Coordinates of C-alpha atoms and ligand atoms in Angstrom, one line a residue:
M1 CA 163.4 145.6 129.7
S2 CA 164.6 142.9 127.3
D3 CA 162.3 141.6 124.5
I4 CA 159.7 138.4 125.4
I5 CA 159.2 137.1 121.3
H6 CA 161.6 134.8 120.3
L7 CA 162.1 132.4 117.2
L8 CA 162.6 129.4 118.1
P9 CA 165.5 127.9 117.0
D10 CA 165.0 124.8 114.0
S11 CA 165.8 121.8 116.1
V12 CA 163.3 122.6 118.4
A13 CA 160.4 123.5 115.8
N14 CA 161.5 120.7 114.3
Q15 CA 161.2 118.3 116.9
I16 CA 157.5 119.9 117.5
A17 CA 156.7 119.6 113.8
A18 CA 157.7 115.8 114.6
G19 CA 155.4 115.6 117.0
E20 CA 152.8 116.1 114.3
V21 CA 153.9 113.8 112.0
I22 CA 155.8 111.1 113.9
Q23 CA 154.5 109.6 116.9
R24 CA 155.4 105.7 116.9
P25 CA 158.1 103.7 114.7
S26 CA 155.4 102.5 112.8
S27 CA 154.6 106.6 111.3
V28 CA 158.5 106.4 110.5
I29 CA 157.9 102.9 108.4
K30 CA 155.0 104.7 106.6
E31 CA 157.0 108.3 105.8
L32 CA 160.1 106.6 105.1
V33 CA 158.3 103.7 102.4
E34 CA 156.1 106.2 100.9
N35 CA 159.5 108.1 100.0
S36 CA 160.2 104.9 98.5
V37 CA 157.3 104.3 96.5
D38 CA 156.8 107.9 95.1
A39 CA 160.7 107.4 94.0
G40 CA 160.2 104.9 91.7
A41 CA 161.5 102.1 93.6
T42 CA 159.6 98.0 93.0
D43 CA 161.3 96.6 95.8
I44 CA 161.2 97.9 99.1
R45 CA 162.6 96.0 102.1
I46 CA 162.1 96.8 106.0
V47 CA 164.6 95.6 108.6
I48 CA 163.0 96.4 112.6
K49 CA 165.1 96.0 116.2
D50 CA 163.3 96.0 118.8
A51 CA 160.4 97.1 117.9
G52 CA 161.9 99.8 115.4
K53 CA 163.1 101.4 119.2
T54 CA 166.0 100.4 118.3
M55 CA 166.7 100.4 113.9
I56 CA 164.2 100.7 111.6
Q57 CA 165.5 100.2 108.1
V58 CA 164.0 100.7 104.7
I59 CA 165.8 99.8 101.5
D60 CA 164.6 101.1 98.1
N61 CA 165.9 100.4 94.5
G62 CA 164.3 103.9 93.6
I63 CA 166.0 106.4 92.0
G64 CA 168.1 107.8 94.7
M65 CA 169.3 111.0 95.6
S66 CA 171.9 113.3 93.9
E67 CA 174.5 114.9 96.7
T68 CA 172.9 118.0 97.1
D69 CA 169.6 116.9 97.4
A70 CA 170.1 114.4 99.8
R71 CA 171.9 117.2 102.1
L72 CA 168.5 118.9 100.9
A73 CA 165.8 116.7 101.7
F74 CA 166.5 116.7 105.4
E75 CA 165.4 120.8 105.4
R76 CA 162.6 121.5 106.5
H77 CA 159.9 121.5 103.4
A78 CA 162.2 121.1 101.2
T79 CA 160.4 118.5 98.6
S80 CA 160.7 117.9 94.8
K81 CA 157.1 117.3 94.7
I82 CA 156.0 120.9 95.0
S83 CA 157.2 123.9 93.6
K84 CA 154.2 126.5 94.0
A85 CA 151.1 126.6 96.3
D86 CA 148.6 125.1 92.8
D87 CA 150.6 122.5 92.5
L88 CA 149.0 121.3 96.2
F89 CA 145.7 120.5 94.2
A90 CA 146.9 118.0 91.4
L91 CA 149.1 115.9 93.5
S92 CA 149.1 112.0 92.7
T93 CA 152.5 111.3 95.0
M94 CA 152.4 110.7 98.6
G95 CA 154.6 112.9 100.0
F96 CA 154.7 116.7 99.3
R97 CA 155.0 118.3 102.7
G98 CA 158.6 118.4 102.8
E99 CA 157.8 117.5 106.6
A100 CA 159.1 113.9 106.7
L101 CA 162.5 113.6 106.7
P102 CA 163.2 116.8 109.3
S103 CA 161.1 115.4 111.6
I104 CA 162.6 112.2 111.6
C105 CA 166.0 113.7 112.0
A106 CA 164.5 116.0 114.7
I107 CA 164.0 113.0 117.0
S108 CA 166.7 110.4 116.0
E109 CA 170.1 109.4 114.7
V110 CA 169.9 108.6 110.8
E111 CA 171.6 107.5 107.9
V112 CA 171.1 108.0 104.6
K113 CA 173.1 106.1 101.8
T114 CA 171.6 106.8 98.2
R115 CA 172.8 106.6 94.6
K116 CA 170.7 107.9 91.4
A117 CA 172.6 105.5 88.7
D118 CA 174.3 108.1 86.5
S119 CA 176.3 108.4 89.3
K120 CA 179.7 106.0 90.4
M121 CA 179.3 107.0 93.9
G122 CA 176.9 107.2 96.3
T123 CA 176.4 109.6 98.9
R124 CA 176.2 108.9 102.7
L125 CA 175.0 111.3 105.6
V126 CA 174.7 111.0 109.1
I127 CA 172.2 112.9 111.2
S128 CA 171.5 113.2 114.8
G129 CA 168.7 115.5 116.6
S130 CA 168.7 117.8 113.0
K131 CA 172.9 118.2 113.3
V132 CA 174.7 117.1 110.3
M133 CA 176.9 114.9 111.8
A134 CA 178.9 113.0 108.5
Q135 CA 178.8 113.5 105.0
E136 CA 180.9 111.7 102.3
P137 CA 181.1 110.0 99.2
V138 CA 180.1 105.9 99.8
V139 CA 179.8 103.0 97.6
C140 CA 176.2 102.0 97.1
E141 CA 173.3 100.1 95.0
I142 CA 171.1 102.2 93.4
G143 CA 168.7 103.4 95.2
T144 CA 168.6 104.9 98.9
V145 CA 168.3 103.2 102.0
I146 CA 167.4 105.2 105.1
T147 CA 168.7 103.6 108.7
V148 CA 166.5 105.3 111.9
R149 CA 168.3 104.6 115.5
K150 CA 166.9 105.9 118.6
I151 CA 163.9 106.9 118.5
F152 CA 162.6 109.8 120.4
F153 CA 166.2 109.7 122.4
N154 CA 165.8 113.4 122.2
V155 CA 162.2 113.8 123.4
P156 CA 162.1 111.6 126.3
V157 CA 158.4 112.2 126.9
R158 CA 157.7 110.8 123.8
R159 CA 159.9 108.1 124.3
K160 CA 158.4 107.1 126.9
F161 CA 154.9 107.2 125.5
L162 CA 156.1 104.5 123.1
K163 CA 154.5 100.9 124.3
S164 CA 155.7 98.1 125.2
D165 CA 157.2 96.3 122.3
S166 CA 154.5 93.3 120.9
V167 CA 152.0 96.5 121.0
E168 CA 154.6 99.0 119.0
L169 CA 155.4 95.5 116.8
S170 CA 151.7 95.2 116.2
N171 CA 151.0 98.6 114.8
I172 CA 154.5 98.3 112.7
M173 CA 152.5 94.9 111.1
R174 CA 149.3 97.1 111.1
E175 CA 151.3 99.8 109.0
F176 CA 153.0 97.2 106.6
E177 CA 149.8 95.9 105.5
R178 CA 148.3 98.9 104.6
L179 CA 151.5 100.0 103.1
A180 CA 151.9 96.5 101.4
L181 CA 148.3 96.2 100.2
V182 CA 148.3 100.0 98.5
N183 CA 151.3 99.2 96.9
N184 CA 150.5 95.8 95.1
N185 CA 152.4 96.2 92.0
V186 CA 155.7 96.3 94.6
R187 CA 157.4 93.7 96.2
M188 CA 157.5 94.1 100.0
R189 CA 159.4 92.5 102.1
I190 CA 159.6 92.9 106.3
D191 CA 161.8 91.1 108.5
T192 CA 160.9 92.1 112.3
G193 CA 163.8 89.7 114.0
M194 CA 160.2 87.5 115.3
R195 CA 158.4 87.6 111.8
A196 CA 160.0 88.1 107.8
L197 CA 157.5 88.6 105.3
D198 CA 158.3 88.8 101.7
L199 CA 155.2 89.5 99.4
R200 CA 156.3 89.5 95.3
Q201 CA 154.6 91.9 92.9
S202 CA 150.7 90.5 92.9
S203 CA 147.9 91.7 91.4
F204 CA 145.3 94.3 93.7
R205 CA 143.5 90.1 94.6
L206 CA 146.4 88.4 95.5
R207 CA 148.1 90.9 97.5
I208 CA 145.3 91.0 99.7
Q209 CA 145.3 86.6 100.1
D210 CA 149.4 87.1 100.5
I211 CA 148.8 89.5 103.0
W212 CA 145.8 87.7 104.6
K213 CA 146.8 83.9 103.4
N214 CA 145.6 82.5 107.3
N215 CA 142.3 84.0 107.5
L216 CA 140.6 84.7 104.1
K217 CA 140.7 82.9 100.4
S218 CA 139.9 84.3 97.2
D219 CA 136.3 82.6 97.5
H220 CA 135.9 85.1 100.7
L221 CA 136.4 88.4 98.1
I222 CA 133.0 89.9 96.3
P223 CA 134.6 92.6 93.1
V224 CA 133.5 95.7 93.1
E225 CA 133.5 98.0 90.2
V226 CA 131.9 100.7 88.9
D227 CA 133.6 104.0 87.1
T228 CA 131.5 107.2 86.3
S229 CA 133.0 110.2 85.6
L230 CA 133.4 111.7 89.4
V231 CA 135.1 108.5 90.5
K232 CA 136.3 105.2 89.6
I233 CA 135.6 102.8 92.5
E234 CA 137.2 98.5 92.7
G235 CA 138.1 96.3 94.4
Y236 CA 136.8 93.7 96.9
I237 CA 134.4 92.8 99.7
S238 CA 134.3 89.8 101.4
R239 CA 131.1 87.3 101.2
P240 CA 128.6 88.2 104.1
E241 CA 129.6 85.1 106.0
F242 CA 132.7 86.0 106.2
A243 CA 132.3 89.4 108.1
R244 CA 134.6 89.9 111.8
R245 CA 133.2 90.3 114.9
R246 CA 137.1 91.5 116.2
N247 CA 138.9 93.5 113.9
P248 CA 137.6 93.7 110.5
L249 CA 139.5 94.4 107.7
Q250 CA 138.7 97.5 106.1
F251 CA 140.3 99.9 104.1
L252 CA 139.6 103.1 102.1
I253 CA 142.1 103.8 99.6
V254 CA 142.3 107.0 97.8
N255 CA 144.1 107.8 94.9
G256 CA 146.8 105.2 95.9
R257 CA 146.7 106.2 99.8
N258 CA 145.1 104.7 102.3
M259 CA 142.5 106.7 104.5
R260 CA 139.9 107.0 106.9
H261 CA 136.1 108.2 105.8
S262 CA 133.3 107.4 108.1
Y263 CA 130.6 108.5 106.5
F264 CA 131.8 106.2 102.7
H265 CA 132.6 103.7 105.8
R266 CA 129.4 103.9 107.2
A267 CA 128.0 104.1 103.5
I268 CA 129.1 100.8 102.7
V269 CA 128.5 98.9 106.1
S270 CA 124.9 99.9 105.4
C271 CA 124.6 98.1 102.4
F272 CA 125.7 94.8 104.6
D273 CA 122.3 96.0 106.8
G274 CA 120.2 92.8 107.2
L275 CA 123.0 90.4 105.6
I276 CA 125.3 90.0 108.5
A277 CA 125.0 89.7 112.5
S278 CA 124.8 93.1 114.2
D279 CA 128.1 92.7 115.9
T280 CA 129.8 91.9 113.1
Q281 CA 131.4 94.2 110.7
P282 CA 132.5 93.3 106.8
N283 CA 135.1 93.3 105.7
Y284 CA 136.5 95.6 102.7
F285 CA 139.2 97.0 100.2
L286 CA 137.9 99.3 98.3
K287 CA 140.2 101.8 96.0
F288 CA 138.8 105.0 94.8
T289 CA 139.8 106.6 91.5
V290 CA 139.2 110.6 91.7
D291 CA 140.8 114.0 90.2
P292 CA 143.5 114.9 92.6
A293 CA 141.7 118.4 92.6
S294 CA 138.9 117.2 94.2
I295 CA 140.3 115.9 97.2
D296 CA 141.9 117.3 100.4
V297 CA 144.1 115.3 102.4
N298 CA 146.1 118.1 103.9
I299 CA 143.6 118.1 107.1
H300 CA 145.5 116.0 108.9
P301 CA 149.2 116.2 109.7
T302 CA 149.5 112.5 108.8
K303 CA 147.6 112.7 105.6
N304 CA 145.2 109.7 106.8
E305 CA 142.6 111.8 106.3
I306 CA 140.4 113.1 103.6
K307 CA 137.6 115.5 102.4
F308 CA 135.9 115.1 99.3
E309 CA 134.6 117.7 97.0
Y310 CA 131.8 115.3 95.9
E311 CA 131.1 113.6 99.1
Q312 CA 127.3 113.5 98.7
Q313 CA 127.4 112.4 94.8
I314 CA 130.0 109.9 95.6
W315 CA 127.6 108.4 98.3
P316 CA 125.2 107.0 96.1
I317 CA 127.5 105.0 93.4
L318 CA 129.2 103.7 96.3
V319 CA 126.5 102.3 97.7
S320 CA 124.7 100.8 94.7
A321 CA 128.1 99.9 93.3
V322 CA 128.6 97.5 96.2
K323 CA 124.8 96.5 96.7
T324 CA 125.2 95.3 93.0
A325 CA 128.1 93.0 94.1
L326 CA 126.3 92.2 96.8
G327 CA 123.5 91.2 95.1
K328 CA 125.2 89.7 92.4
F329 CA 126.1 87.6 94.1
S330 CA 123.3 86.4 96.5
A331 CA 121.9 85.9 93.2
V332 CA 124.0 83.3 92.1
P333 CA 121.3 80.5 92.3
S334 CA 122.8 76.8 94.2
I335 CA 120.8 74.6 93.9
D336 CA 121.5 71.8 96.5
F337 CA 118.5 69.4 98.1
S338 CA 120.4 68.3 100.9
V339 CA 120.2 71.9 102.6
D340 CA 117.2 73.5 103.2
A341 CA 115.5 70.3 101.5
I342 CA 111.4 72.1 101.8
P343 CA 109.0 70.0 103.0
L344 CA 106.4 71.9 101.7
D345 CA 102.5 71.0 102.3
P346 CA 101.3 71.6 98.9
V347 CA 98.2 72.9 98.3
R348 CA 95.9 70.2 99.5
E349 CA 92.6 69.2 97.2
G350 CA 89.9 71.4 98.7
A351 CA 92.1 74.7 99.6
R352 CA 92.3 75.2 95.4
A353 CA 93.3 78.6 94.9
S354 CA 90.5 80.6 94.5
Q355 CA 91.5 84.0 92.9
P356 CA 93.7 85.8 95.1
T357 CA 91.4 88.1 96.7
V358 CA 94.4 89.8 98.5
S359 CA 95.8 92.8 96.7
F360 CA 98.7 95.1 97.0
R361 CA 98.4 98.7 97.3
G362 CA 101.3 100.2 95.4
D363 CA 100.2 103.9 96.5
Y364 CA 100.3 102.7 100.0
N365 CA 101.6 104.9 102.4
P366 CA 102.3 103.7 105.6
F367 CA 103.2 107.2 107.2
K368 CA 99.4 108.6 106.6
S369 CA 98.1 108.5 110.2
E370 CA 94.9 106.4 109.4
H371 CA 97.0 103.0 108.8
I372 CA 98.8 102.7 111.6
S373 CA 96.1 102.7 114.4
S374 CA 95.4 99.3 114.9
P375 CA 97.3 96.3 115.0
R376 CA 94.5 94.3 114.6
P377 CA 93.4 92.9 111.3
N378 CA 90.9 93.6 109.4
G379 CA 90.2 93.1 105.4
N380 CA 91.6 91.2 102.9
W381 CA 95.0 90.1 105.3
Q382 CA 92.5 88.2 107.5
T383 CA 91.1 85.7 105.0
L384 CA 95.2 84.9 103.6
Y385 CA 96.5 84.6 107.7
E386 CA 93.4 82.1 108.0
S387 CA 93.2 80.0 105.1
F388 CA 97.7 79.2 106.1
L389 CA 97.9 75.2 106.0
S390 CA 97.9 73.6 109.0
P391 CA 100.3 70.3 108.8
E392 CA 97.1 68.5 109.2
G393 CA 96.3 69.7 105.5
G394 CA 93.1 71.7 107.0
I395 CA 92.8 74.7 106.9
E396 CA 92.7 76.5 110.0
K397 CA 88.9 77.6 109.4
Q398 CA 88.5 74.9 111.2
T399 CA 90.3 76.7 114.8
K400 CA 88.5 80.1 114.6
S401 CA 87.0 79.2 117.9
G402 CA 89.8 80.5 119.0
N403 CA 89.3 83.4 117.2
D404 CA 91.1 85.8 119.7
D405 CA 94.0 83.8 120.5
L406 CA 94.7 83.6 116.9
F407 CA 95.2 87.2 116.4
S408 CA 97.2 88.0 119.7
G409 CA 100.8 87.9 118.5
S410 CA 102.1 84.9 120.3
A411 CA 103.8 82.4 118.8
G412 CA 102.1 78.6 118.2
S413 CA 98.2 80.5 117.8
R414 CA 98.5 79.0 114.5
L415 CA 98.4 75.8 115.8
G416 CA 101.5 74.5 114.0
A417 CA 100.8 75.7 110.0
V418 CA 103.8 74.4 108.1
C419 CA 106.7 76.5 107.3
I420 CA 110.2 76.3 106.6
Q421 CA 113.1 78.5 106.4
Y422 CA 115.2 79.2 103.2
A423 CA 118.7 79.9 102.7
S424 CA 118.6 81.6 106.2
K425 CA 116.9 84.1 104.3
Y426 CA 113.2 83.5 103.9
I427 CA 110.3 82.0 105.2
I428 CA 108.7 80.1 103.5
T429 CA 104.7 78.4 104.1
G430 CA 101.6 77.9 101.7
S431 CA 98.2 79.6 102.4
G432 CA 94.7 79.2 100.5
E433 CA 96.0 81.8 98.5
G434 CA 99.5 80.4 97.4
L435 CA 102.8 79.9 98.4
V436 CA 104.1 83.2 100.2
I437 CA 107.9 84.1 100.7
I438 CA 108.2 86.0 103.7
D439 CA 111.7 87.8 103.4
Q440 CA 112.6 87.6 107.4
H441 CA 114.3 90.3 108.1
R442 CA 111.7 92.5 106.7
A443 CA 109.0 91.5 108.3
H444 CA 110.4 91.7 111.2
V445 CA 111.7 95.3 110.9
K446 CA 108.0 95.8 109.9
I447 CA 106.7 94.3 113.3
L448 CA 108.7 96.2 115.2
F449 CA 108.3 99.2 113.5
E450 CA 104.8 99.4 114.3
D451 CA 105.5 98.4 118.0
Y452 CA 108.4 101.2 118.6
L453 CA 106.3 103.7 117.0
S454 CA 103.7 103.5 118.5
R455 CA 105.8 103.4 121.9
L456 CA 107.4 106.0 121.3
R457 CA 104.2 108.2 120.6
K458 CA 103.3 107.0 124.0
T459 CA 107.4 107.7 125.1
D460 CA 106.9 104.5 126.6
I461 CA 111.0 102.8 126.2
V462 CA 112.9 101.6 128.7
S463 CA 116.2 103.0 129.0
Q464 CA 119.2 100.8 130.4
S465 CA 122.1 102.0 131.0
L466 CA 125.5 100.9 129.1
M467 CA 128.2 98.7 131.1
F468 CA 130.6 100.2 128.8
P469 CA 130.1 103.7 127.7
E470 CA 130.3 103.8 123.7
S471 CA 132.5 107.3 122.5
L472 CA 131.3 108.7 119.8
T473 CA 133.3 111.0 117.2
L474 CA 131.2 113.4 115.8
D475 CA 132.0 115.4 112.9
Q476 CA 130.9 119.5 112.7
T477 CA 127.6 118.5 110.9
Q478 CA 126.7 115.6 112.8
M479 CA 127.2 118.0 116.2
T480 CA 124.9 120.5 114.4
A481 CA 122.5 117.4 114.1
L482 CA 122.8 116.0 118.1
G483 CA 121.2 119.6 118.6
D484 CA 119.1 119.4 116.8
V485 CA 117.7 116.4 118.0
E486 CA 119.0 115.3 121.4
D487 CA 115.9 116.6 123.1
E488 CA 114.0 113.4 121.0
L489 CA 117.1 110.9 121.6
R490 CA 116.7 111.7 125.3
K491 CA 113.1 110.5 124.9
I492 CA 113.6 107.6 123.6
G493 CA 116.0 106.7 126.3
F494 CA 119.3 108.0 124.8
S495 CA 121.8 109.7 127.4
I496 CA 124.7 111.3 125.6
E497 CA 127.7 113.2 127.9
Y498 CA 130.3 115.5 126.2
D499 CA 133.4 114.0 126.7
N500 CA 135.5 116.3 125.1
S501 CA 137.1 118.0 121.8
N502 CA 134.0 116.1 119.6
I503 CA 134.2 112.9 121.5
W504 CA 130.5 112.1 123.1
R505 CA 129.4 109.1 125.4
I506 CA 126.7 107.3 125.4
V507 CA 125.8 106.3 128.7
S508 CA 122.6 104.7 128.5
A509 CA 120.5 103.9 125.3
P510 CA 116.9 102.4 124.6
S511 CA 116.6 98.6 126.1
L512 CA 115.2 97.5 122.7
I513 CA 118.7 98.0 121.1
K514 CA 121.7 95.7 121.9
Q515 CA 124.0 98.0 123.4
T516 CA 127.1 97.8 121.4
D517 CA 124.8 98.4 118.9
A518 CA 124.0 102.3 120.6
A519 CA 126.4 104.4 118.9
D520 CA 125.4 102.9 115.9
V521 CA 122.0 103.7 116.5
V522 CA 122.8 107.3 117.5
L523 CA 125.0 107.6 114.2
R524 CA 122.1 106.8 111.6
I525 CA 119.9 109.1 113.3
L526 CA 122.3 112.0 112.6
D527 CA 122.6 111.0 109.7
S528 CA 119.2 110.8 108.8
V529 CA 118.3 114.2 109.5
T530 CA 121.5 115.7 108.2
I531 CA 121.8 113.4 104.9
D532 CA 119.3 114.3 101.8
S533 CA 116.9 110.8 101.6
A534 CA 117.1 110.9 98.2
N535 CA 120.8 109.9 98.6
Y536 CA 120.0 106.5 100.4
G537 CA 118.8 105.0 97.8
K538 CA 116.3 101.5 98.1
E539 CA 116.6 100.8 101.3
G540 CA 116.9 103.8 102.9
D541 CA 115.3 106.7 104.8
V542 CA 111.8 106.9 105.2
G543 CA 110.2 110.3 104.6
G544 CA 107.7 111.5 107.5
S545 CA 108.9 112.2 111.0
L546 CA 112.0 112.3 113.1
T547 CA 109.9 109.6 115.2
E548 CA 109.3 107.8 112.5
K549 CA 112.9 108.1 111.8
M550 CA 114.0 106.6 114.5
A551 CA 111.3 103.7 114.8
L552 CA 113.1 102.6 111.9
I553 CA 116.3 102.7 112.6
L554 CA 115.4 100.7 116.0
A555 CA 113.8 98.4 114.1
R556 CA 116.4 97.8 111.8
S557 CA 119.0 97.2 114.5
A558 CA 117.1 95.3 116.7
A559 CA 115.4 92.8 113.9
I560 CA 117.0 89.1 113.1
R561 CA 119.1 89.6 110.0
R562 CA 119.0 88.0 106.9
G563 CA 121.3 84.3 107.3
Q564 CA 119.9 83.7 110.9
R565 CA 118.7 80.6 111.4
L566 CA 115.1 80.5 113.2
T567 CA 113.6 77.5 115.4
P568 CA 110.0 77.3 114.0
T569 CA 108.5 78.7 116.7
E570 CA 110.4 81.9 116.0
M571 CA 108.8 81.6 112.6
E572 CA 105.7 80.5 113.5
S573 CA 106.3 83.9 115.8
I574 CA 106.9 86.4 112.9
I575 CA 104.1 84.9 110.6
S576 CA 101.3 86.2 113.0
D577 CA 102.6 88.8 114.1
L578 CA 102.9 90.2 110.7
F579 CA 99.7 89.2 109.3
A580 CA 98.2 91.0 112.8
L581 CA 99.3 93.6 111.0
Q582 CA 96.9 95.8 109.3
T583 CA 99.0 96.6 106.3
P584 CA 101.5 93.6 106.5
S585 CA 102.5 93.6 102.9
L586 CA 105.4 96.6 102.6
T587 CA 108.2 97.8 104.7
P588 CA 107.6 101.4 106.2
D589 CA 110.8 102.5 103.0
G590 CA 108.0 100.8 100.7
N591 CA 109.5 97.3 99.6
P592 CA 107.5 93.9 99.8
V593 CA 108.2 92.2 102.9
F594 CA 106.4 88.4 101.3
I595 CA 105.0 87.3 98.0
I596 CA 102.4 85.1 96.7
I597 CA 102.9 82.6 94.1
D598 CA 99.7 81.5 93.3
E599 CA 99.0 77.5 92.1
E600 CA 98.4 78.9 88.4
R601 CA 101.5 80.5 88.3
L602 CA 103.0 77.2 89.5
Q603 CA 100.8 75.3 87.2
K604 CA 102.9 77.7 84.6
M605 CA 106.3 77.5 85.9
F606 CA 106.0 73.7 85.3
S607 CA 104.5 73.6 82.3
Ligands
LIG1 P1 157.7 115.4 101.1 O1 157.7 113.7 100.9 O2 156.7 115.8 101.0 O3 158.4 115.6 99.5 P2 160.2 113.6 102.5 O4 160.8 115.0 103.7 O5 159.0 112.8 103.1 O6 159.2 115.2 101.9 O7 161.4 114.3 101.1 C1 162.0 115.0 100.4 C2 162.4 114.8 99.6 O8 163.5 113.7 100.0 C3 160.9 114.0 98.2 O9 160.8 115.1 97.9 C4 162.5 113.0 97.4 O10 162.5 114.5 96.7 C5 163.4 113.0 98.7 N1 163.4 111.5 98.7 C6 163.1 111.3 99.8 N2 162.9 109.6 100.0 C7 163.6 109.4 99.1 C8 163.7 108.3 97.9 N3 163.5 107.4 99.1 N4 164.2 108.0 97.2 C9 164.6 109.5 96.5 N5 163.9 110.5 97.4 C10 163.8 110.6 98.0
LIG2 MG1 157.6 111.9 102.4

C-alpha cells in the first residue's frame, strides 16, 4: 500500500499562500508599493493596463537589490527585514513576512529590473508561475521596476473571480488613495490609461486635499492632536456638516499602515453623536503612533487588521482628542446677525424676574425609581413651565383654564409662546425665570428616554421586519455579549439570525429607530454591556440596568440631532414634552438639558 501523505510542491504551496495575500490587482499594487516605500523610495510610479489584468508596473527610486538579493527575494520567507522571531515585535516597516513577492510570482509573470547605487549594472529577472525563466545583467536606473503580467493566468478560478474592469479599477484607485495618504512624503503617480494622477511630496493635510481635491476643502478639516506615553494621535476630522451619506473617507493609520479597527472606528464615530444626521458618517484621517511592540498586525495575512495591547486605555484618549477638536471648532464664536437673528420677546414689564424658584439638583439620580414614576409635572417645574411667555407678552398663567391640555404634551398647547432656534442646536425661549436655552438633542433624548423606558418595562415595543436585513460582524467579546443580551434584545423587538462565520443578520428591529440604524444600535448595546462605562467619558453610558441602557441607546439613535432645523411646532412640542417630565433638567447620563439666564445676570452682563 502506498503512502498517501506527500509534500506539496513549492509552486502549489506558493499558489495557496498567494490566495491569502493576493486577491486582486489592487493587492499586487499594495504589496509592491509597500516594498518600494520600505526600500526608501521618494518617487513611486504605477502604470496599469486593463485594470491590472494585463499589466501592473511599479517603478521606484529606492535602494534596489543586488543580484543575489533579487534572486532571494522571490524565495518564500525571504525578507531583508527580520532575521529572528523577536524582530517581529519591533517592526516599523511595511512588510516582514517575505511572502508577497513569491506569492505574486506564483500566479503571474513577473519581470524585475533592479540596481543598487554602488553597481554599474542592474539585474533583470523573469519569473513565470514561480519558475525562473531568465536572469541577466541589464542597464537600468537606480531602484527597482517590477512588472506583473497576466495575473492569475495559471489559476483560472481566481481569474474568473476578478470583477469587471471598472470595479477592479475602482479598487485600484481606492488602494492608491490609501497608499498615497499614508506616504505623503513620497511623490506618487498612477496612470491607469483612463486616469492619471501625480501627487507631489507634501504635508499630510495637503496630501488629503491633493487626493480628494474635488470634494474636500481645507476649511472642511479640523486638526486632532494628542500625545501620551501610550499613543500619539494626530490628523484631521472633517467638520460635522461634511459628514457623508455614502462612501465616507475614513482612515486609521497605525505606525504608517492603513488599518481597520472597528472598535476605534466606533469610538471616533460616537464623538459625532448628535452632531450629524444618523444616516451620515463623518470623515476622518487619523494617524496613530504606538510602540510597535504593543501591536499585532499578523492576525490577518494582508496585514490590514490590527490588535492593540492597550485598546481599553487608548479608547478614552482617542475619544477625548476627537471631542476636544470638535469642541474647539464649535467654540469659535460666530457673531452673524444675518443668520438666526433673534426675535426673542424680552422679559416684559410686570413679569420682572423674581428670585428663581427653580434649582438644579446636583444629586439627582434618574435611576432611583421614585423619579421615573409619573410624567406629570409637579413642583417647581410647573411654575417655570407655566410662566413661559406668549408672543402677546402675557404670562401663560391666564390660559390656565386649559390646564389639562397644557400638559397633554401636544404641540401648540402653550398657545404659541415665542421660541426660536439658534445655530440649529438650541431652542431659545423666555420664561418668567429668565432666558431659557435648551439643547435640542439632549432634550429630545431625555423625552424619548423616559418614554422608551416605560415602554420597555411594559414590553410595549413594536417590532418591524427590515426590508434590507443588516449584517453584523461580531468579534469574540461582542458574540459573548450577544449571548448575554439576546433575550432582552428580542423583547425590545430585535431579531437577529446567525448567518455564518461571525456574521449575523438583523432581520427585524424596533420600529422606533430607523432601519439603517439597527446595526449601530445593536453594536452599541453590545458595547454597553462589555465596555467599562468609565471608559466612555462624559456623554457616555448610564449606570443602571440593561433596560435603562437600552432605552438610552434607542433614544440617542432616534432623537433629533444637533444641526437639524426645527419648525416652530417641533420646538413647541419639545418644550412642552420636556417640561411635562418630572425631572427635565438633566439627561439620563447627568448632563444639563437647558440653562436659564435670569434678568439679573443679563443686566450684569450688560454693565
Ligand atoms: P517583505 O516585504 O515581507 O520582506 P516581500 O516578499 O514583499 O517580503 O519582499 C522580499 C524582499 O525583497 C524584501 O525584504 C526586500 O529586501 C526585497 N525587495 C522587495 N521589493 C523591493 C524593492 N522595490 N526595492 C528593494 N528591495 C525590495
Ligand atoms: Mg513586502
